[in-house]
Structure formats: structure tokens, C-alpha cells
Amino acid sequence: MTDRHDRMNHMTACAICFSTDGHHVQCPNFQTAELAAARETATGPIVWVLSTGEDHEGGEVLGVYASKDAAKGPFVEAAKRIPFDLDNAWQDEESGAVHAHGGCDWVALEPHPLITAVQLT
């Protein structure tokens, strides 16, 4: 198994709460459904934006998901497409955002409020 695969397995098992052998592993930092519901109630609906790009070059949105759970598989697939060895994978403790980085490429899954009405500026 290569270092890249070791990092993918760790990212899959820890950062986004999956294990590669089919068993569910709950990372203590993973946002629970109860926390997600409390957060949605306090701030309004939240969507999860999956994006990819290159350092200092911008990026593109790959998808928008109604829940973090719905975006797990697409996040893992996008991270696997990074053509370099992964050098970092992490989850932001405050927002729950998940990131993977390899070489100059990155993948991010980040929460954003869903705007459901015209906002006054």
C-alpha cells in the first residue's frame, strides 16, 4: 500500500467518518446530526459545497449537497482524483468543513448558509 493510499484510508476513516473495510468509525470531531440540526435552527438552512482547484489558481464547484453525509462519497472520489500524493487532510473544528490537499491541488467540502429570500444591503 502506498503512502497516498495510507492517507486516503486515514482521511476516509477519520476526517469524514468512514472506514475502508465497510465498518463505520465515528471520528470524535465529526459533526453529529444533533449538532447539525441545532446549527440549522440557529442560522437557517445550511448547504455543503464541494469544490476543487489548485493553490493560488482558484477552483470550481463540483456540487452542492443538502447534508454533509450526502457529500461524503463525492468528496472521497474528488480527493482520489488529486494526481499527487495527499500531504494533508483535515476537518475544521468550528465549521465542520473537510479539506484534502496534495501537491498544489485541493478538495474542500464547506458549509454555507442557504439564502432563501432577498437580502437587504
Short mmCIF file of N, CA, C and O in Angstrom, two decimals, residues 4 7-8 10-12 15-16 50-55 74-92 97-110:
data_model
loop_
_atom_site.label_atom_id
_atom_site.label_comp_id
_atom_site.label_asym_id
_atom_site.label_seq_id
_atom_site.Cartn_x
_atom_site.Cartn_y
_atom_site.Cartn_z
N ARG A 4 0.14 7.37 -0.43
CA ARG A 4 -1.11 8.03 -0.87
C ARG A 4 -2.31 7.24 -0.40
O ARG A 4 -3.27 7.81 0.12
N ARG A 7 -2.87 7.64 3.35
CA ARG A 7 -3.50 8.92 3.68
C ARG A 7 -4.97 8.91 3.28
O ARG A 7 -5.81 9.46 3.98
N MET A 8 -5.30 8.31 2.14
CA MET A 8 -6.71 8.23 1.73
C MET A 8 -7.49 7.41 2.75
O MET A 8 -8.59 7.77 3.13
N HIS A 10 -6.77 6.99 5.91
CA HIS A 10 -6.93 7.78 7.13
C HIS A 10 -8.01 8.84 6.92
O HIS A 10 -8.88 9.02 7.76
N MET A 11 -7.94 9.55 5.80
CA MET A 11 -8.92 10.59 5.53
C MET A 11 -10.32 9.99 5.50
O MET A 11 -11.25 10.53 6.06
N THR A 12 -10.45 8.85 4.86
CA THR A 12 -11.74 8.21 4.74
C THR A 12 -12.23 7.73 6.10
O THR A 12 -13.39 7.87 6.43
N ALA A 15 -11.37 11.69 8.85
CA ALA A 15 -11.85 13.03 8.53
C ALA A 15 -13.31 13.05 8.13
O ALA A 15 -14.01 14.00 8.41
N ILE A 16 -13.78 12.00 7.47
CA ILE A 16 -15.18 12.02 7.08
C ILE A 16 -15.94 10.79 7.57
O ILE A 16 -17.00 10.49 7.07
N LEU A 50 -19.10 21.35 -2.41
CA LEU A 50 -17.90 20.57 -2.75
C LEU A 50 -17.18 21.29 -3.87
O LEU A 50 -17.78 21.57 -4.92
N SER A 51 -15.91 21.62 -3.66
CA SER A 51 -15.15 22.34 -4.68
C SER A 51 -13.75 21.76 -4.77
O SER A 51 -13.27 21.07 -3.88
N THR A 52 -13.09 22.05 -5.89
CA THR A 52 -11.74 21.58 -6.12
C THR A 52 -10.99 22.66 -6.88
O THR A 52 -11.60 23.53 -7.51
N GLY A 53 -9.67 22.62 -6.82
CA GLY A 53 -8.88 23.61 -7.53
C GLY A 53 -7.40 23.43 -7.28
O GLY A 53 -6.95 22.40 -6.78
N GLU A 54 -6.65 24.46 -7.66
CA GLU A 54 -5.21 24.49 -7.47
C GLU A 54 -4.85 25.70 -6.61
O GLU A 54 -5.48 26.75 -6.73
N ASP A 55 -3.83 25.55 -5.78
CA ASP A 55 -3.37 26.66 -4.94
C ASP A 55 -3.15 27.90 -5.80
O ASP A 55 -2.53 27.82 -6.87
N PRO A 74 -18.95 11.70 -2.86
CA PRO A 74 -18.36 12.59 -3.87
C PRO A 74 -17.06 13.25 -3.39
O PRO A 74 -16.14 13.45 -4.18
N PHE A 75 -16.97 13.58 -2.09
CA PHE A 75 -15.73 14.16 -1.56
C PHE A 75 -14.58 13.17 -1.69
O PHE A 75 -13.49 13.52 -2.17
N VAL A 76 -14.81 11.94 -1.29
CA VAL A 76 -13.76 10.92 -1.37
C VAL A 76 -13.34 10.71 -2.82
O VAL A 76 -12.14 10.63 -3.13
N GLU A 77 -14.30 10.63 -3.73
CA GLU A 77 -13.97 10.44 -5.15
C GLU A 77 -13.17 11.62 -5.69
O GLU A 77 -12.21 11.43 -6.45
N ALA A 78 -13.53 12.84 -5.31
CA ALA A 78 -12.79 14.02 -5.77
C ALA A 78 -11.37 14.00 -5.20
O ALA A 78 -10.41 14.34 -5.91
N ALA A 79 -11.22 13.60 -3.95
CA ALA A 79 -9.88 13.55 -3.34
C ALA A 79 -9.02 12.48 -4.02
O ALA A 79 -7.81 12.67 -4.19
N LYS A 80 -9.62 11.38 -4.42
CA LYS A 80 -8.88 10.32 -5.11
C LYS A 80 -8.36 10.79 -6.47
O LYS A 80 -7.38 10.26 -6.97
N ARG A 81 -9.03 11.78 -7.07
CA ARG A 81 -8.60 12.30 -8.37
C ARG A 81 -7.45 13.29 -8.29
O ARG A 81 -6.91 13.70 -9.31
N ILE A 82 -7.05 13.69 -7.07
CA ILE A 82 -5.88 14.55 -6.94
C ILE A 82 -4.68 13.75 -7.46
O ILE A 82 -4.41 12.66 -6.97
N PRO A 83 -3.96 14.28 -8.47
CA PRO A 83 -2.91 13.49 -9.11
C PRO A 83 -1.62 13.37 -8.31
O PRO A 83 -0.70 12.68 -8.73
N PHE A 84 -1.54 14.01 -7.17
CA PHE A 84 -0.34 13.97 -6.33
C PHE A 84 -0.65 13.20 -5.05
O PHE A 84 -1.81 13.01 -4.70
N ASP A 85 0.41 12.79 -4.34
CA ASP A 85 0.21 12.19 -3.03
C ASP A 85 -0.45 13.21 -2.11
O ASP A 85 -0.09 14.40 -2.13
N LEU A 86 -1.40 12.78 -1.32
CA LEU A 86 -2.03 13.69 -0.36
C LEU A 86 -1.02 14.05 0.71
O LEU A 86 -0.39 13.16 1.30
N ASP A 87 -0.85 15.34 0.96
CA ASP A 87 0.08 15.76 2.00
C ASP A 87 -0.65 16.30 3.23
O ASP A 87 -0.04 16.55 4.25
N ASN A 88 -1.98 16.46 3.13
CA ASN A 88 -2.74 16.93 4.27
C ASN A 88 -4.22 16.66 4.06
O ASN A 88 -4.72 16.78 2.95
N ALA A 89 -4.90 16.29 5.13
CA ALA A 89 -6.35 16.15 5.15
C ALA A 89 -6.80 16.54 6.55
O ALA A 89 -6.23 16.07 7.53
N TRP A 90 -7.80 17.43 6.63
CA TRP A 90 -8.20 17.91 7.94
C TRP A 90 -9.66 18.34 7.93
O TRP A 90 -10.25 18.55 6.89
N GLN A 91 -10.19 18.45 9.16
CA GLN A 91 -11.55 18.93 9.36
C GLN A 91 -11.50 20.14 10.28
O GLN A 91 -10.89 20.08 11.34
N ASP A 92 -12.12 21.22 9.88
CA ASP A 92 -12.19 22.42 10.70
C ASP A 92 -13.13 22.15 11.87
O ASP A 92 -14.29 21.76 11.67
N ALA A 97 -16.05 21.88 8.14
CA ALA A 97 -15.55 21.78 6.77
C ALA A 97 -14.44 20.73 6.70
O ALA A 97 -13.66 20.58 7.65
N VAL A 98 -14.37 20.02 5.58
CA VAL A 98 -13.38 18.97 5.39
C VAL A 98 -12.53 19.35 4.17
O VAL A 98 -13.07 19.81 3.16
N HIS A 99 -11.22 19.16 4.29
CA HIS A 99 -10.30 19.53 3.23
C HIS A 99 -9.29 18.41 2.98
O HIS A 99 -8.92 17.69 3.90
N ALA A 100 -8.85 18.29 1.74
CA ALA A 100 -7.76 17.40 1.36
C ALA A 100 -6.85 18.18 0.43
O ALA A 100 -7.31 18.98 -0.39
N HIS A 101 -5.54 17.96 0.56
CA HIS A 101 -4.56 18.71 -0.23
C HIS A 101 -3.46 17.77 -0.67
O HIS A 101 -2.98 16.94 0.09
N GLY A 102 -3.06 17.88 -1.92
CA GLY A 102 -1.94 17.11 -2.46
C GLY A 102 -1.22 17.91 -3.52
O GLY A 102 -1.86 18.39 -4.47
N GLY A 103 0.10 18.10 -3.35
CA GLY A 103 0.85 18.93 -4.30
C GLY A 103 0.28 20.32 -4.26
O GLY A 103 0.28 20.98 -3.22
N CYS A 104 -0.23 20.79 -5.39
CA CYS A 104 -0.86 22.12 -5.43
C CYS A 104 -2.37 22.00 -5.60
O CYS A 104 -3.06 23.01 -5.75
N ASP A 105 -2.92 20.80 -5.56
CA ASP A 105 -4.35 20.59 -5.76
C ASP A 105 -5.07 20.41 -4.42
O ASP A 105 -4.49 19.90 -3.45
N TRP A 106 -6.32 20.79 -4.39
CA TRP A 106 -7.11 20.67 -3.17
C TRP A 106 -8.56 20.32 -3.48
O TRP A 106 -9.03 20.53 -4.59
N VAL A 107 -9.21 19.78 -2.47
CA VAL A 107 -10.65 19.50 -2.50
C VAL A 107 -11.19 19.99 -1.16
O VAL A 107 -10.56 19.80 -0.12
N ALA A 108 -12.34 20.63 -1.18
CA ALA A 108 -12.95 21.14 0.05
C ALA A 108 -14.44 20.86 0.06
O ALA A 108 -15.10 20.91 -0.98
N LEU A 109 -14.95 20.56 1.22
CA LEU A 109 -16.38 20.42 1.45
C LEU A 109 -16.71 21.37 2.60
O LEU A 109 -16.29 21.16 3.73
N GLU A 110 -17.43 22.46 2.27
CA GLU A 110 -17.64 23.52 3.22
C GLU A 110 -19.11 23.87 3.37
O GLU A 110 -19.84 23.89 2.37
#
